[in-house]
CSV table of C-alpha atoms in Angstrom, one decimal:
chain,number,residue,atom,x,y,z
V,134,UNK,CA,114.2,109.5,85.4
V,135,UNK,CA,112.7,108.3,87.6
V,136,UNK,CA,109.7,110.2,86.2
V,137,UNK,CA,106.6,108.5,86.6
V,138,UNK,CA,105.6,105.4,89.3
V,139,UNK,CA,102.8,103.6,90.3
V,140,UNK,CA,101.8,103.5,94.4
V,141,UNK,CA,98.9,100.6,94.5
V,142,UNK,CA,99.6,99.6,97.8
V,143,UNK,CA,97.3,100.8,100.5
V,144,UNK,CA,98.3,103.6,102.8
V,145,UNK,CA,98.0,101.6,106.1
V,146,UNK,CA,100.0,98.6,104.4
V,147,UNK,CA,103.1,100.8,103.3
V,148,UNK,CA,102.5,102.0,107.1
V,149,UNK,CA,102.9,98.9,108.3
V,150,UNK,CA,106.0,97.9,106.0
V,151,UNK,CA,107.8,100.5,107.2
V,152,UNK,CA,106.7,100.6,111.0
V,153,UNK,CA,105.8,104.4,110.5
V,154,UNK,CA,103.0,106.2,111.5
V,155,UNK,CA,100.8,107.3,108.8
V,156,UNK,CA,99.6,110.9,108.4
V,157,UNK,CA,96.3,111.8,108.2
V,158,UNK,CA,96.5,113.9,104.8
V,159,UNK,CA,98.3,110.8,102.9
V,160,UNK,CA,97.2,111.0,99.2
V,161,UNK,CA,94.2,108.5,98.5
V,162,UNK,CA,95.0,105.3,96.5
V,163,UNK,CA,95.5,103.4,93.7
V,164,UNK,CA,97.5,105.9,91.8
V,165,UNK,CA,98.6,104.3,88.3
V,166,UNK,CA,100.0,107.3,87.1
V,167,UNK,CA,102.1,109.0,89.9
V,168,UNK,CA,103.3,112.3,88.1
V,169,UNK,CA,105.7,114.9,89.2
V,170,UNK,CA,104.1,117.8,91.4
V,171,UNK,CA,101.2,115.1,92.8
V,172,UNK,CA,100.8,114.3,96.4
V,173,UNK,CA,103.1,111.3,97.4
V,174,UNK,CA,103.6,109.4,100.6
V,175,UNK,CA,106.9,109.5,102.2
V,176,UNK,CA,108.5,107.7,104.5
V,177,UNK,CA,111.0,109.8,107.0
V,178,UNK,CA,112.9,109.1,110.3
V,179,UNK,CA,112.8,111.8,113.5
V,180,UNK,CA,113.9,111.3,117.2
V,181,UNK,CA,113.6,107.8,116.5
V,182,UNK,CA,109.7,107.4,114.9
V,183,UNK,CA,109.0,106.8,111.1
V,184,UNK,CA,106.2,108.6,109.9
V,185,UNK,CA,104.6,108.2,106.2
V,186,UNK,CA,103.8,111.5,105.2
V,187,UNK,CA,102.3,113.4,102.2
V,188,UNK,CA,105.2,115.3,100.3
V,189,UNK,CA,104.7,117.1,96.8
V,190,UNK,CA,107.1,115.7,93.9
V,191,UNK,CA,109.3,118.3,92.7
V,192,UNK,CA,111.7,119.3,95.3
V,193,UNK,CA,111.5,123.1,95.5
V,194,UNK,CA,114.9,124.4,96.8
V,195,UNK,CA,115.0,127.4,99.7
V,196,UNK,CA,115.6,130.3,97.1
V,197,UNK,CA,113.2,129.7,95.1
V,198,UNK,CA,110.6,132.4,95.3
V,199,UNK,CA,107.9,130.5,94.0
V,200,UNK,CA,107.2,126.9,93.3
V,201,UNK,CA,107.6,127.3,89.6
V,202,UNK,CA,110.8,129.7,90.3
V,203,UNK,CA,112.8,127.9,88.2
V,204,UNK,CA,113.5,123.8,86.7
V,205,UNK,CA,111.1,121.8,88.1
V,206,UNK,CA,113.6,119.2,90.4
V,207,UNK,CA,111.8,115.6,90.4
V,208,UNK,CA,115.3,113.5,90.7
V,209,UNK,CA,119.0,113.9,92.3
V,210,UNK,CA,121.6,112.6,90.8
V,211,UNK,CA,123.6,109.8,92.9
V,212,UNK,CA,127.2,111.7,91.9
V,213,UNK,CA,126.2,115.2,92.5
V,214,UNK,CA,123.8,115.6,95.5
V,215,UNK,CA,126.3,116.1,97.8
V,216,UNK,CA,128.1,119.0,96.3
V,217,UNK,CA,124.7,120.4,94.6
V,218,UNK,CA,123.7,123.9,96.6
V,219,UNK,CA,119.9,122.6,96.2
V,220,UNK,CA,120.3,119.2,97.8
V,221,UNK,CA,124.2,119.3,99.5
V,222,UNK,CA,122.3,119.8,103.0
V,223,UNK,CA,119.3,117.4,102.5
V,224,UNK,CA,121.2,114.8,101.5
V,225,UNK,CA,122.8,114.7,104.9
V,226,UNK,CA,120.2,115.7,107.1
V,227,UNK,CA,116.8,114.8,104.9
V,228,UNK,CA,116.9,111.6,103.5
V,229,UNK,CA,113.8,109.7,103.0
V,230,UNK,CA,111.6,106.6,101.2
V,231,UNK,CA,109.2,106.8,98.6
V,232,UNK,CA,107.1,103.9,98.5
V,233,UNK,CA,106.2,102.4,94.7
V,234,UNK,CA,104.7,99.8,93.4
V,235,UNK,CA,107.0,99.9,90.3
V,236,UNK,CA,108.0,103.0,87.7
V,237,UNK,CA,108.0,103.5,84.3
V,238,UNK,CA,110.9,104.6,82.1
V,239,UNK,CA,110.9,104.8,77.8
V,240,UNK,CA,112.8,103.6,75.1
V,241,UNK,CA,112.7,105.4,71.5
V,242,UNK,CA,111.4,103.8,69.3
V,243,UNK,CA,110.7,104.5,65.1
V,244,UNK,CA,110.8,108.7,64.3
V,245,UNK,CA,111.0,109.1,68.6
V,246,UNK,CA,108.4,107.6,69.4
V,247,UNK,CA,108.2,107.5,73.4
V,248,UNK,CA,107.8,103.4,74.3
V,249,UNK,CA,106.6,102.6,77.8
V,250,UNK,CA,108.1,100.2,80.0
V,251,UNK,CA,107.0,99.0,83.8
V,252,UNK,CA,109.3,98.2,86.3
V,253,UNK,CA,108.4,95.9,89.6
V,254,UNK,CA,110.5,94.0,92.1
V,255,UNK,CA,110.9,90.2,91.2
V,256,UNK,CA,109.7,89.8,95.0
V,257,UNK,CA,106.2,91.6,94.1
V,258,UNK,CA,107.2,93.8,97.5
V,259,UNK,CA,106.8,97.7,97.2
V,260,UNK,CA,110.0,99.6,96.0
V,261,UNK,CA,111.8,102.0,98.5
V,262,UNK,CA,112.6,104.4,96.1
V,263,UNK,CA,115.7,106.6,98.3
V,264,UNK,CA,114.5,110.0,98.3
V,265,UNK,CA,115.7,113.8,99.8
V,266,UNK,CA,113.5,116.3,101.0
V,267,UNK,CA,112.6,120.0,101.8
V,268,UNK,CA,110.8,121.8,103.5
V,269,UNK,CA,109.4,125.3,101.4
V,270,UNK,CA,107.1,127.2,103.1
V,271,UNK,CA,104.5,125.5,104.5
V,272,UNK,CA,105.2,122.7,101.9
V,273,UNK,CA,107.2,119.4,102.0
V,274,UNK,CA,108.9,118.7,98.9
V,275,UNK,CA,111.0,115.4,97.7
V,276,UNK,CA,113.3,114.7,95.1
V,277,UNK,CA,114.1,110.7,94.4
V,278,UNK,CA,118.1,109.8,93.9
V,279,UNK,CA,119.0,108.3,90.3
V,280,UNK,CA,122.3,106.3,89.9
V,281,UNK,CA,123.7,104.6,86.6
V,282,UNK,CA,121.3,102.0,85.4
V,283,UNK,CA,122.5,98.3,86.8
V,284,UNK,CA,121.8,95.1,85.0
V,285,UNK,CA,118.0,95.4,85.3
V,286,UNK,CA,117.3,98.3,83.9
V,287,UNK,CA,120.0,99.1,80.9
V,288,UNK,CA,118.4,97.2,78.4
V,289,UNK,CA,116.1,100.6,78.4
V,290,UNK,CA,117.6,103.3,80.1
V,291,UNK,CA,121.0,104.9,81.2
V,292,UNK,CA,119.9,105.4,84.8
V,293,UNK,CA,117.8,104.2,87.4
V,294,UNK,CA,116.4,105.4,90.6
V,295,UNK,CA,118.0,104.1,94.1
V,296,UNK,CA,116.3,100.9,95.3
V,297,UNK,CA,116.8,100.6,98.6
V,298,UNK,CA,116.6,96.9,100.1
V,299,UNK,CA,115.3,96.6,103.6
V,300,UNK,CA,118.4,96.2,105.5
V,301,UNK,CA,119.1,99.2,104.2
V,302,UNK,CA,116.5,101.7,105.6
V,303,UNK,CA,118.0,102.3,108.7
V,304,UNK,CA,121.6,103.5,107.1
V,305,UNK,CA,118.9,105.8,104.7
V,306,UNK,CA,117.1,107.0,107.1
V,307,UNK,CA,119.8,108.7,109.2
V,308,UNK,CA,119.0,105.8,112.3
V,309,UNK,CA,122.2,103.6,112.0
V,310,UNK,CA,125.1,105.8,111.6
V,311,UNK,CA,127.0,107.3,108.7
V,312,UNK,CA,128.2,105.5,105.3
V,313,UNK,CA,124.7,106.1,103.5
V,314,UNK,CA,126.5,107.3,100.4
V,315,UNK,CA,127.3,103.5,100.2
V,316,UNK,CA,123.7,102.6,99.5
V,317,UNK,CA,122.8,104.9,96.3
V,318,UNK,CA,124.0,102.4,93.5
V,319,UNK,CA,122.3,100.1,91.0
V,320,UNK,CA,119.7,97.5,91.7
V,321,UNK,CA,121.8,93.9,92.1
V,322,UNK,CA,120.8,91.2,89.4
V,323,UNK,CA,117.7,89.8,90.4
V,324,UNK,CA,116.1,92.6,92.8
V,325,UNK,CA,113.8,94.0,89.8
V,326,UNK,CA,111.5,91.6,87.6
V,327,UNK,CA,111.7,91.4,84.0
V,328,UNK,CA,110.4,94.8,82.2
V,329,UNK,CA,107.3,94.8,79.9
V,330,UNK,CA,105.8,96.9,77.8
V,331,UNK,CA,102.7,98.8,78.6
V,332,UNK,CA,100.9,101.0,75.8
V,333,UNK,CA,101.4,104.5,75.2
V,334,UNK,CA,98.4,105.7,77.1
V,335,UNK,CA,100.8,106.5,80.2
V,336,UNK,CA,102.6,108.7,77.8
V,337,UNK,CA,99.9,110.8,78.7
V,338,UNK,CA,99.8,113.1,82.9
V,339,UNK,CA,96.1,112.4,82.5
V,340,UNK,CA,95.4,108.7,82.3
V,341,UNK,CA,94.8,107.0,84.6
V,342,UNK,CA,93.6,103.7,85.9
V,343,UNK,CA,94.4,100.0,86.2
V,344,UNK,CA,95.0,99.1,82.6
V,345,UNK,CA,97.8,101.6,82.2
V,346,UNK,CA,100.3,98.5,83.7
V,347,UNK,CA,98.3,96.2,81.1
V,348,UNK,CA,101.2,94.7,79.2
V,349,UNK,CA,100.9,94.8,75.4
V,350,UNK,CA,104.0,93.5,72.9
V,351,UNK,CA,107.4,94.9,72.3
């Protein structure tokens, strides 16, 4: 987890939330079914400018020899990205933003059966999903950090990814000093809205479309 999102927020308005300067290969929106390897935007921080950029999702580390070299890397773990060899250095030079509208995460249900749930802020805002990249190649490459699920989210799964609050970006974003290892923790009571259920459809790397966030019952 975090292993699918949504991004329904318009390119120039996640631009303008984050007072970044949008690319000009930023993948076209909606996107109700945001799936590992896709085209994301990402927010990063050089010389003092934040740009929103397209990144692929699946961080490809620099000894691979090809992308599908070995495990495909969509998430860091909170507790081992500084000591991991793929992400030690990113995580103190690379941090970035992903922009989402909201995720979605699964329960088990009868005989494993995969159960969708969506995830939004309470505030309707998009999620700053705290994220580490790499450059491979010619290719940018991101990886969003996971911590222990908080009060929000452990009702349906053991972890969660990093929500960053606004304060916050700076510290992330390697423009306000050190002590950004303080930020990658849980969601406080009340930042995320209550989950629903959504049907199984989004089980599914080809569906797409508006009604995939339709909530059905538990």
């Amino acid at each position: 987890m975090c292993g699918r999102f949504t991004i329904t927020h318009p390119n120039e308005a996640l631009a303008a939330l984050f007072d970044a300067v949008p690319g000009n290969d930023l993948p076209v929106g909606p996107n109700f079914n945001v799936c590992p390897t896709n085209s994301v935007a990402v927010v990063t921080s050089e010389a003092g400018q934040r740009r929103l950029r397209a990144m692929r999702w699946g961080f490809i580390p620099t000894w691979y020899k090809a992308p599908n070299d070995g495990p495909l890397i969509i998430n860091a773990r909170a507790d081992t990205v500084a000591t991991k060899p793929a992400f030690r250095e990113a995580i103190r030079a690379r941090r970035c933003i992903v922009p989402a509208s909201g995720f979605y995460e699964w329960s088990e249900g009868d005989k494993g059966a995969r159960l969708p749930w969506y995830f939004t802020r309470a505030d309707g805002l998009p999620m700053a999903l705290a994220g580490v990249w790499q450059r491979w190649g010619e290719m940018d490459t991101v990886a969003i950090v996971s911590t222990e699920a908080g009060p929000g989210m452990a009702q349906v799964h053991h972890r969660e990814p990093v929500v960053l609050e606004r304060a916050d970006w700076p510290l992330w974003l390697g423009e306000a000093g050190h002590g950004a290892a303080a930020l990658m923790q849980a969601s406080a009571e009340g930042v995320m809205a209550a989950p629903f259920r959504v049907g199984v459809a989004v089980n599914s790397n080809r569906a797409s479309g508006p009604e995939l966030i339709r909530p059905v019952a538990a």
